[in-house]
PDB file of C-alpha atoms in Angstrom:
ATOM      1  CA  MET T   1     116.597  63.994  90.064  1.00 33.00           C
ATOM      2  CA  ALA T   2     117.263  67.400  90.723  1.00 47.00           C
ATOM      3  CA  HIS T   3     115.012  70.024  89.954  1.00 49.00           C
ATOM      4  CA  SER T   4     115.636  73.427  88.039  1.00 46.00           C
ATOM      5  CA  TYR T   5     113.571  76.443  87.878  1.00 40.00           C
ATOM      6  CA  PHE T   6     116.113  79.237  87.072  1.00 42.00           C
ATOM      7  CA  THR T   7     117.086  78.151  83.593  1.00 44.00           C
ATOM      8  CA  GLU T   8     115.321  80.436  81.160  1.00 51.00           C
ATOM      9  CA  ALA T   9     117.375  83.378  80.015  1.00 49.00           C
ATOM     10  CA  ASP T  10     115.271  86.077  81.298  1.00 59.00           C
ATOM     11  CA  HIS T  11     114.890  84.547  84.645  1.00 55.00           C
ATOM     12  CA  ALA T  12     118.514  83.794  84.833  1.00 59.00           C
ATOM     13  CA  ALA T  13     119.371  87.673  84.141  1.00 65.00           C
ATOM     14  CA  LEU T  14     116.679  88.774  86.687  1.00 67.00           C
ATOM     15  CA  TYR T  15     118.165  86.362  89.360  1.00 62.00           C
ATOM     16  CA  ALA T  16     121.858  87.821  88.658  1.00 63.00           C
ATOM     17  CA  LYS T  17     120.700  91.379  89.158  1.00 77.00           C
ATOM     18  CA  PHE T  18     118.068  91.391  91.874  1.00 81.00           C
ATOM     19  CA  ARG T  19     119.091  88.281  94.353  1.00 83.00           C
ATOM     20  CA  PRO T  20     120.501  89.513  97.840  1.00 91.00           C
ATOM     21  CA  SER T  21     124.072  88.843  98.582  1.00 92.00           C
ATOM     22  CA  TYR T  22     125.526  87.316 101.617  1.00 96.00           C
ATOM     23  CA  PRO T  23     127.395  89.121 104.367  1.00 96.00           C
ATOM     24  CA  LYS T  24     131.074  88.485 104.056  1.00 96.00           C
ATOM     25  CA  GLN T  25     130.838  86.613 107.810  1.00 97.00           C
ATOM     26  CA  VAL T  26     129.281  83.780 105.840  1.00 98.00           C
ATOM     27  CA  ALA T  27     132.026  82.830 103.855  1.00 98.00           C
ATOM     28  CA  GLN T  28     134.233  83.644 106.854  1.00 98.00           C
ATOM     29  CA  THR T  29     132.572  81.436 109.049  1.00 98.00           C
ATOM     30  CA  ILE T  30     132.580  78.402 106.756  1.00 98.00           C
ATOM     31  CA  VAL T  31     136.273  78.872 106.033  1.00 98.00           C
ATOM     32  CA  GLY T  32     137.072  79.352 109.786  1.00 98.00           C
ATOM     33  CA  TYR T  33     135.373  75.773 110.236  1.00 98.00           C
ATOM     34  CA  LEU T  34     137.644  74.436 107.549  1.00 98.00           C
ATOM     35  CA  ARG T  35     140.574  75.864 109.285  1.00 98.00           C
ATOM     36  CA  GLU T  36     139.896  73.902 112.368  1.00 98.00           C
ATOM     37  CA  LYS T  37     141.123  70.780 110.964  1.00 98.00           C
ATOM     38  CA  ARG T  38     143.017  71.648 107.535  1.00 98.00           C
ATOM     39  CA  SER T  39     145.772  74.410 107.300  1.00 97.00           C
ATOM     40  CA  PRO T  40     146.017  76.719 104.191  1.00 97.00           C
ATOM     41  CA  PRO T  41     146.973  77.151 101.517  1.00 97.00           C
ATOM     42  CA  PHE T  42     143.737  75.768 100.150  1.00 98.00           C
ATOM     43  CA  LEU T  43     143.908  74.745  96.650  1.00 98.00           C
ATOM     44  CA  ALA T  44     140.226  74.131  95.573  1.00 98.00           C
ATOM     45  CA  ALA T  45     136.426  74.467  96.489  1.00 98.00           C
ATOM     46  CA  ALA T  46     133.328  73.907  94.430  1.00 98.00           C
ATOM     47  CA  ASP T  47     130.063  75.982  94.601  1.00 98.00           C
ATOM     48  CA  ILE T  48     127.365  73.612  93.580  1.00 98.00           C
ATOM     49  CA  GLY T  49     124.051  75.104  92.285  1.00 97.00           C
ATOM     50  CA  CYS T  50     126.007  78.586  91.718  1.00 96.00           C
ATOM     51  CA  GLY T  51     123.503  80.325  89.685  1.00 92.00           C
ATOM     52  CA  PRO T  52     125.062  83.535  88.588  1.00 91.00           C
ATOM     53  CA  GLY T  53     127.875  83.109  90.746  1.00 93.00           C
ATOM     54  CA  GLN T  54     127.039  85.411  93.754  1.00 91.00           C
ATOM     55  CA  SER T  55     128.334  82.759  96.298  1.00 95.00           C
ATOM     56  CA  THR T  56     131.132  81.635  94.331  1.00 97.00           C
ATOM     57  CA  HIS T  57     132.905  84.851  94.302  1.00 95.00           C
ATOM     58  CA  ASP T  58     132.647  85.111  98.075  1.00 96.00           C
ATOM     59  CA  LEU T  59     135.384  82.152  98.269  1.00 97.00           C
ATOM     60  CA  ALA T  60     137.810  83.649  95.793  1.00 97.00           C
ATOM     61  CA  SER T  61     140.044  85.127  98.369  1.00 97.00           C
ATOM     62  CA  GLU T  62     140.329  81.812 100.176  1.00 97.00           C
ATOM     63  CA  PHE T  63     141.192  79.340  97.608  1.00 98.00           C
ATOM     64  CA  GLU T  64     143.726  78.896  94.489  1.00 98.00           C
ATOM     65  CA  SER T  65     140.718  77.901  92.370  1.00 98.00           C
ATOM     66  CA  VAL T  66     137.065  78.001  92.864  1.00 98.00           C
ATOM     67  CA  ILE T  67     134.624  76.425  90.674  1.00 98.00           C
ATOM     68  CA  GLY T  68     130.987  77.167  90.248  1.00 98.00           C
ATOM     69  CA  VAL T  69     128.758  74.479  89.016  1.00 98.00           C
ATOM     70  CA  ASP T  70     124.948  74.890  87.689  1.00 97.00           C
ATOM     71  CA  VAL T  71     122.813  72.732  85.667  1.00 96.00           C
ATOM     72  CA  SER T  72     121.384  75.696  83.654  1.00 93.00           C
ATOM     73  CA  GLU T  73     123.443  76.926  80.685  1.00 94.00           C
ATOM     74  CA  ASN T  74     121.839  80.388  81.052  1.00 91.00           C
ATOM     75  CA  GLN T  75     122.745  80.733  84.790  1.00 91.00           C
ATOM     76  CA  ILE T  76     126.472  79.819  83.794  1.00 95.00           C
ATOM     77  CA  LYS T  77     126.345  82.365  81.049  1.00 93.00           C
ATOM     78  CA  GLU T  78     125.180  85.196  83.474  1.00 91.00           C
ATOM     79  CA  ALA T  79     127.935  83.958  85.815  1.00 92.00           C
ATOM     80  CA  ASN T  80     130.678  84.444  82.911  1.00 93.00           C
ATOM     81  CA  ALA T  81     129.065  87.697  82.073  1.00 91.00           C
ATOM     82  CA  GLN T  82     129.812  89.176  85.490  1.00 86.00           C
ATOM     83  CA  GLU T  83     133.123  90.953  86.720  1.00 83.00           C
ATOM     84  CA  ARG T  84     135.801  88.315  86.036  1.00 89.00           C
ATOM     85  CA  ILE T  85     137.959  87.105  88.799  1.00 95.00           C
ATOM     86  CA  PRO T  86     141.210  85.008  87.794  1.00 96.00           C
ATOM     87  CA  ASN T  87     140.857  81.995  89.990  1.00 98.00           C
ATOM     88  CA  VAL T  88     137.061  81.672  89.545  1.00 98.00           C
ATOM     89  CA  ARG T  89     135.488  79.590  86.794  1.00 97.00           C
ATOM     90  CA  TYR T  90     132.117  78.094  85.985  1.00 97.00           C
ATOM     91  CA  LYS T  91     130.810  74.799  84.074  1.00 96.00           C
ATOM     92  CA  VAL T  92     127.471  73.083  83.440  1.00 97.00           C
ATOM     93  CA  GLY T  93     126.992  70.155  85.718  1.00 97.00           C
ATOM     94  CA  THR T  94     124.713  68.468  88.016  1.00 97.00           C
ATOM     95  CA  SER T  95     124.830  67.800  91.673  1.00 97.00           C
ATOM     96  CA  GLU T  96     124.418  64.127  91.090  1.00 97.00           C
ATOM     97  CA  THR T  97     127.597  63.532  89.288  1.00 97.00           C
ATOM     98  CA  LEU T  98     129.967  66.318  90.348  1.00 98.00           C
ATOM     99  CA  PRO T  99     132.786  67.051  87.544  1.00 97.00           C
ATOM    100  CA  PHE T 100     135.668  66.640  89.848  1.00 98.00           C
ATOM    101  CA  GLU T 101     138.414  63.964  90.674  1.00 98.00           C
ATOM    102  CA  ASP T 102     138.244  61.961  94.044  1.00 98.00           C
ATOM    103  CA  GLU T 103     139.557  63.839  97.131  1.00 98.00           C
ATOM    104  CA  SER T 104     140.103  66.994  95.156  1.00 98.00           C
ATOM    105  CA  LEU T 105     138.533  69.572  96.673  1.00 98.00           C
ATOM    106  CA  GLU T 106     138.918  71.013 100.298  1.00 98.00           C
ATOM    107  CA  LEU T 107     135.413  72.892 100.214  1.00 99.00           C
ATOM    108  CA  VAL T 108     132.172  71.804  98.573  1.00 99.00           C
ATOM    109  CA  THR T 109     129.187  74.501  99.194  1.00 98.00           C
ATOM    110  CA  ALA T 110     125.770  74.899  97.880  1.00 98.00           C
ATOM    111  CA  ALA T 111     124.075  78.301  98.913  1.00 97.00           C
ATOM    112  CA  GLN T 112     120.152  78.398  98.463  1.00 95.00           C
ATOM    113  CA  ALA T 113     120.408  75.491  96.384  1.00 96.00           C
ATOM    114  CA  ALA T 114     120.375  72.013  97.996  1.00 98.00           C
ATOM    115  CA  HIS T 115     116.468  71.865  98.681  1.00 96.00           C
ATOM    116  CA  TRP T 116     116.563  71.360  94.702  1.00 95.00           C
ATOM    117  CA  PHE T 117     118.982  68.334  94.636  1.00 97.00           C
ATOM    118  CA  ASP T 118     119.001  64.492  95.226  1.00 97.00           C
ATOM    119  CA  LEU T 119     120.370  64.711  98.573  1.00 97.00           C
ATOM    120  CA  ASN T 120     121.271  61.262  98.767  1.00 97.00           C
ATOM    121  CA  LYS T 121     123.565  61.435  95.376  1.00 98.00           C
ATOM    122  CA  PHE T 122     124.679  64.770  96.079  1.00 98.00           C
ATOM    123  CA  TYR T 123     125.954  63.697  99.557  1.00 98.00           C
ATOM    124  CA  ALA T 124     127.700  60.484  97.927  1.00 98.00           C
ATOM    125  CA  GLU T 125     129.520  62.767  95.448  1.00 98.00           C
ATOM    126  CA  ALA T 126     130.493  65.228  98.319  1.00 98.00           C
ATOM    127  CA  LYS T 127     132.263  62.427 100.291  1.00 98.00           C
ATOM    128  CA  ARG T 128     133.705  61.382  96.933  1.00 98.00           C
ATOM    129  CA  VAL T 129     135.394  64.444  95.890  1.00 98.00           C
ATOM    130  CA  LEU T 130     136.376  65.959  99.568  1.00 98.00           C
ATOM    131  CA  LYS T 131     139.719  65.523 100.785  1.00 98.00           C
ATOM    132  CA  PRO T 132     139.967  63.872 104.527  1.00 98.00           C
ATOM    133  CA  ASN T 133     138.796  66.808 106.577  1.00 98.00           C
ATOM    134  CA  GLY T 134     137.120  68.808 103.835  1.00 98.00           C
ATOM    135  CA  VAL T 135     134.257  70.585 104.540  1.00 99.00           C
ATOM    136  CA  LEU T 136     130.510  70.295 102.950  1.00 99.00           C
ATOM    137  CA  ALA T 137     128.595  73.389 103.702  1.00 98.00           C
ATOM    138  CA  LEU T 138     124.818  73.947 102.779  1.00 98.00           C
ATOM    139  CA  TYR T 139     123.497  77.538 103.538  1.00 98.00           C
ATOM    140  CA  GLY T 140     120.855  79.976 102.559  1.00 97.00           C
ATOM    141  CA  TYR T 141     118.199  82.448 103.643  1.00 97.00           C
ATOM    142  CA  GLY T 142     114.964  82.148 105.197  1.00 96.00           C
ATOM    143  CA  MET T 143     111.593  84.255 104.707  1.00 95.00           C
ATOM    144  CA  PRO T 144     111.868  87.769 103.506  1.00 97.00           C
ATOM    145  CA  HIS T 145     110.369  90.337 105.783  1.00 98.00           C
ATOM    146  CA  ALA T 146     110.023  93.862 104.763  1.00 98.00           C
ATOM    147  CA  SER T 147     110.089  97.317 106.742  1.00 97.00           C
ATOM    148  CA  CYS T 148     109.834 100.984 105.984  1.00 95.00           C
ATOM    149  CA  PRO T 149     112.700 102.544 108.096  1.00 94.00           C
ATOM    150  CA  LYS T 150     111.377 105.969 107.538  1.00 91.00           C
ATOM    151  CA  GLN T 151     107.839 104.727 108.570  1.00 92.00           C
ATOM    152  CA  PRO T 152     108.414 101.921 111.108  1.00 93.00           C
ATOM    153  CA  GLU T 153     104.674 101.406 111.509  1.00 94.00           C
ATOM    154  CA  ALA T 154     103.796 101.233 107.841  1.00 94.00           C
ATOM    155  CA  PRO T 155     102.331  97.684 107.203  1.00 96.00           C
ATOM    156  CA  VAL T 156     104.552  96.756 104.271  1.00 97.00           C
ATOM    157  CA  ASP T 157     105.489  93.390 105.487  1.00 98.00           C
ATOM    158  CA  PRO T 158     101.886  91.987 105.389  1.00 98.00           C
ATOM    159  CA  VAL T 159     101.735  93.127 101.755  1.00 98.00           C
ATOM    160  CA  LEU T 160     104.834  91.113 100.955  1.00 98.00           C
ATOM    161  CA  GLN T 161     103.511  87.906 103.046  1.00 98.00           C
ATOM    162  CA  GLN T 162     100.137  88.081 101.214  1.00 98.00           C
ATOM    163  CA  PHE T 163     101.777  88.115  97.845  1.00 98.00           C
ATOM    164  CA  TYR T 164     103.776  85.363  98.776  1.00 98.00           C
ATOM    165  CA  ILE T 165     100.995  83.177  99.750  1.00 97.00           C
ATOM    166  CA  GLU T 166      98.500  84.141  97.261  1.00 97.00           C
ATOM    167  CA  LYS T 167     100.463  84.960  94.119  1.00 97.00           C
ATOM    168  CA  CYS T 168     103.076  82.056  93.977  1.00 97.00           C
ATOM    169  CA  TYR T 169     103.255  78.682  93.217  1.00 97.00           C
ATOM    170  CA  TRP T 170     105.677  77.236  95.852  1.00 96.00           C
ATOM    171  CA  THR T 171     107.015  73.416  95.304  1.00 93.00           C
ATOM    172  CA  PRO T 172     107.478  71.389  98.676  1.00 92.00           C
ATOM    173  CA  HIS T 173     111.144  72.045  98.307  1.00 91.00           C
ATOM    174  CA  ARG T 174     110.717  75.824  99.344  1.00 93.00           C
ATOM    175  CA  PHE T 175     109.169  74.655 102.576  1.00 95.00           C
ATOM    176  CA  ASP T 176     112.663  73.190 103.437  1.00 97.00           C
ATOM    177  CA  VAL T 177     113.983  77.007 102.934  1.00 96.00           C
ATOM    178  CA  GLU T 178     111.092  78.311 105.086  1.00 95.00           C
ATOM    179  CA  ASN T 179     112.284  75.870 107.790  1.00 96.00           C
ATOM    180  CA  LYS T 180     115.894  76.669 107.345  1.00 97.00           C
ATOM    181  CA  TYR T 181     116.747  73.030 106.504  1.00 98.00           C
ATOM    182  CA  GLU T 182     115.612  72.057 109.977  1.00 97.00           C
ATOM    183  CA  LYS T 183     115.097  68.429 108.643  1.00 96.00           C
ATOM    184  CA  TYR T 184     118.278  67.867 106.922  1.00 98.00           C
ATOM    185  CA  GLN T 185     121.124  65.541 108.328  1.00 98.00           C
ATOM    186  CA  LEU T 186     124.646  66.023 106.854  1.00 98.00           C
ATOM    187  CA  PRO T 187     126.303  62.743 105.985  1.00 98.00           C
ATOM    188  CA  PHE T 188     129.417  63.365 108.489  1.00 98.00           C
ATOM    189  CA  PRO T 189     129.241  63.059 112.059  1.00 97.00           C
ATOM    190  CA  GLY T 190     129.285  65.979 114.530  1.00 98.00           C
ATOM    191  CA  TRP T 191     128.291  68.211 111.927  1.00 98.00           C
ATOM    192  CA  ILE T 192     126.902  71.637 113.108  1.00 98.00           C
ATOM    193  CA  ARG T 193     124.793  74.479 112.236  1.00 98.00           C
ATOM    194  CA  ASN T 194     124.933  78.415 112.666  1.00 98.00           C
ATOM    195  CA  ASP T 195     121.803  80.474 112.588  1.00 98.00           C
ATOM    196  CA  THR T 196     123.371  83.896 113.884  1.00 97.00           C
ATOM    197  CA  MET T 197     123.560  85.869 110.873  1.00 98.00           C
ATOM    198  CA  GLN T 198     121.225  88.050 109.006  1.00 98.00           C
ATOM    199  CA  ILE T 199     120.855  89.702 105.467  1.00 97.00           C
ATOM    200  CA  GLU T 200     119.786  93.255 105.437  1.00 97.00           C
ATOM    201  CA  CYS T 201     119.082  94.738 102.022  1.00 96.00           C
ATOM    202  CA  ASP T 202     118.148  98.493 101.694  1.00 96.00           C
ATOM    203  CA  TRP T 203     116.140  98.492  98.566  1.00 95.00           C
ATOM    204  CA  THR T 204     113.762 101.032  96.917  1.00 93.00           C
ATOM    205  CA  LEU T 205     110.475  99.887  96.507  1.00 93.00           C
ATOM    206  CA  GLY T 206     110.842  99.379  92.775  1.00 92.00           C
ATOM    207  CA  GLU T 207     114.025  97.151  93.569  1.00 93.00           C
ATOM    208  CA  THR T 208     111.850  95.272  96.361  1.00 95.00           C
ATOM    209  CA  VAL T 209     109.308  94.222  93.525  1.00 95.00           C
ATOM    210  CA  ALA T 210     112.105  93.408  91.158  1.00 93.00           C
ATOM    211  CA  TYR T 211     113.567  90.937  93.773  1.00 95.00           C
ATOM    212  CA  VAL T 212     110.031  89.468  94.198  1.00 96.00           C
ATOM    213  CA  SER T 213     109.818  88.786  90.273  1.00 93.00           C
ATOM    214  CA  THR T 214     112.835  86.429  90.624  1.00 91.00           C
ATOM    215  CA  TRP T 215     111.023  84.207  92.914  1.00 93.00           C
ATOM    216  CA  SER T 216     110.406  80.587  91.504  1.00 90.00           C
ATOM    217  CA  GLY T 217     106.905  80.621  93.080  1.00 95.00           C
ATOM    218  CA  TYR T 218     106.034  83.686  91.058  1.00 95.00           C
ATOM    219  CA  GLN T 219     107.466  82.732  88.097  1.00 92.00           C
ATOM    220  CA  GLN T 220     105.419  79.532  88.090  1.00 95.00           C
ATOM    221  CA  TYR T 221     102.214  81.234  88.870  1.00 97.00           C
ATOM    222  CA  ILE T 222     102.457  83.552  85.992  1.00 95.00           C
ATOM    223  CA  LYS T 223     103.253  80.433  83.511  1.00 94.00           C
ATOM    224  CA  LYS T 224     100.064  78.637  85.117  1.00 96.00           C
ATOM    225  CA  HIS T 225      97.766  82.295  84.779  1.00 96.00           C
ATOM    226  CA  PRO T 226      99.174  84.153  81.636  1.00 94.00           C
ATOM    227  CA  SER T 227      96.006  86.113  81.704  1.00 95.00           C
ATOM    228  CA  GLU T 228      96.796  87.747  85.157  1.00 94.00           C
ATOM    229  CA  THR T 229      98.763  90.662  83.893  1.00 92.00           C
ATOM    230  CA  GLY T 230     100.201  93.525  86.123  1.00 95.00           C
ATOM    231  CA  LEU T 231     100.618  91.378  89.463  1.00 97.00           C
ATOM    232  CA  LEU T 232     103.888  93.253  90.198  1.00 96.00           C
ATOM    233  CA  GLU T 233     102.519  96.668  89.294  1.00 95.00           C
ATOM    234  CA  ASP T 234      99.751  95.700  91.708  1.00 96.00           C
ATOM    235  CA  LEU T 235     102.197  94.693  94.288  1.00 96.00           C
ATOM    236  CA  GLN T 236     103.823  97.852  94.113  1.00 94.00           C
ATOM    237  CA  ARG T 237     100.378  99.734  94.163  1.00 94.00           C
ATOM    238  CA  ARG T 238      99.631  97.981  97.414  1.00 95.00           C
ATOM    239  CA  PHE T 239     103.166  98.814  99.124  1.00 95.00           C
ATOM    240  CA  ILE T 240     102.580 102.438  98.213  1.00 92.00           C
ATOM    241  CA  GLU T 241      98.917 102.263  99.730  1.00 92.00           C
ATOM    242  CA  ALA T 242     100.654 100.993 103.129  1.00 94.00           C
ATOM    243  CA  LEU T 243     102.676 104.119 103.324  1.00 90.00           C
ATOM    244  CA  SER T 244     101.653 107.243 104.943  1.00 80.00           C
ATOM    245  CA  ASN T 245     103.805 109.431 102.808  1.00 71.00           C
ATOM    246  CA  LYS T 246     102.892 108.137  99.333  1.00 59.00           C
ATOM    247  CA  GLU T 247     104.966 111.054  97.345  1.00 61.00           C
ATOM    248  CA  GLU T 248     108.111 109.232  96.521  1.00 59.00           C
ATOM    249  CA  LYS T 249     106.260 106.096  95.308  1.00 69.00           C
ATOM    250  CA  GLU T 250     108.687 103.668  93.741  1.00 69.00           C
ATOM    251  CA  ASN T 251     111.830 105.536  95.213  1.00 83.00           C
ATOM    252  CA  THR T 252     110.655 104.979  98.908  1.00 90.00           C
ATOM    253  CA  MET T 253     113.349 102.902 100.794  1.00 94.00           C
ATOM    254  CA  LEU T 254     112.449  99.457 102.286  1.00 96.00           C
ATOM    255  CA  ARG T 255     114.807  97.001 104.426  1.00 97.00           C
ATOM    256  CA  VAL T 256     114.243  93.514 103.457  1.00 97.00           C
ATOM    257  CA  SER T 257     115.851  91.295 105.946  1.00 98.00           C
ATOM    258  CA  PHE T 258     116.342  87.393 105.941  1.00 97.00           C
ATOM    259  CA  ASP T 259     117.628  85.022 108.469  1.00 98.00           C
ATOM    260  CA  VAL T 260     120.728  83.314 107.272  1.00 98.00           C
ATOM    261  CA  PHE T 261     121.307  79.524 108.169  1.00 98.00           C
ATOM    262  CA  ILE T 262     124.267  77.300 107.603  1.00 98.00           C
ATOM    263  CA  LEU T 263     124.928  73.658 108.018  1.00 98.00           C
ATOM    264  CA  MET T 264     128.582  72.404 108.241  1.00 99.00           C
ATOM    265  CA  GLY T 265     130.048  69.013 108.180  1.00 98.00           C
ATOM    266  CA  ARG T 266     133.576  67.497 108.006  1.00 98.00           C
ATOM    267  CA  LYS T 267     134.582  64.322 105.994  1.00 98.00           C
ATOM    268  CA  PRO T 268     136.391  61.987 108.628  1.00 98.00           C
ATOM    269  CA  SER T 269     140.194  61.886 108.064  1.00 94.00           C
TER     270      SER T 269
END
């Protein structure tokens, strides 16, 4: 059974506002892999576990139609509330029963989502809906690391890592992300991976704390410890204490970086 930790309305809104976006090279790399065996025009792609549609939008320029699918009605509402793109639409559905006809898609993606899926059922569905030489791409980003460009020696990353360990309840699925899906095997022969890219986000201290509030591990922790109020305020205070110049407080700029990983496989012709 697939899992979902991003279904509540408030969390879905936070997720849409504060999650990092992928560099354009990620979608370009995936479509480039598709082009090796299939020629455009490309008719249809599906982004499974799409959340509020950040990764779905990235495919819009390459396909006549892109459909984002998510198990959460609230995430689909957030996706539909974003800037509309004419050839992108969204629907509620699961990774175990994809709402597409047999051999109807050139591309199936899952961005920062496959670790929540029942992979055997998802792989069977991907095989069913992909056209010959169609591509399955699973990708995501690993552990966040923080620095302060104006104060490179400031120990802000240890503050972030301590919170990650002590104030979050992570499921075993999260460790798959930390390990960049290193144990995953795509269901197609000759599949490849790409670990050459990185996300870099220049966020204020306040925006960094807001990003932390979207973590599923943090959301699970506060559900089990409702009396522990002020955790995010305390995190912000400890970030400020790590800086030598504390005057700017929450407006201090931090750089949060993530290693990107991509697994790509091609359905045999």
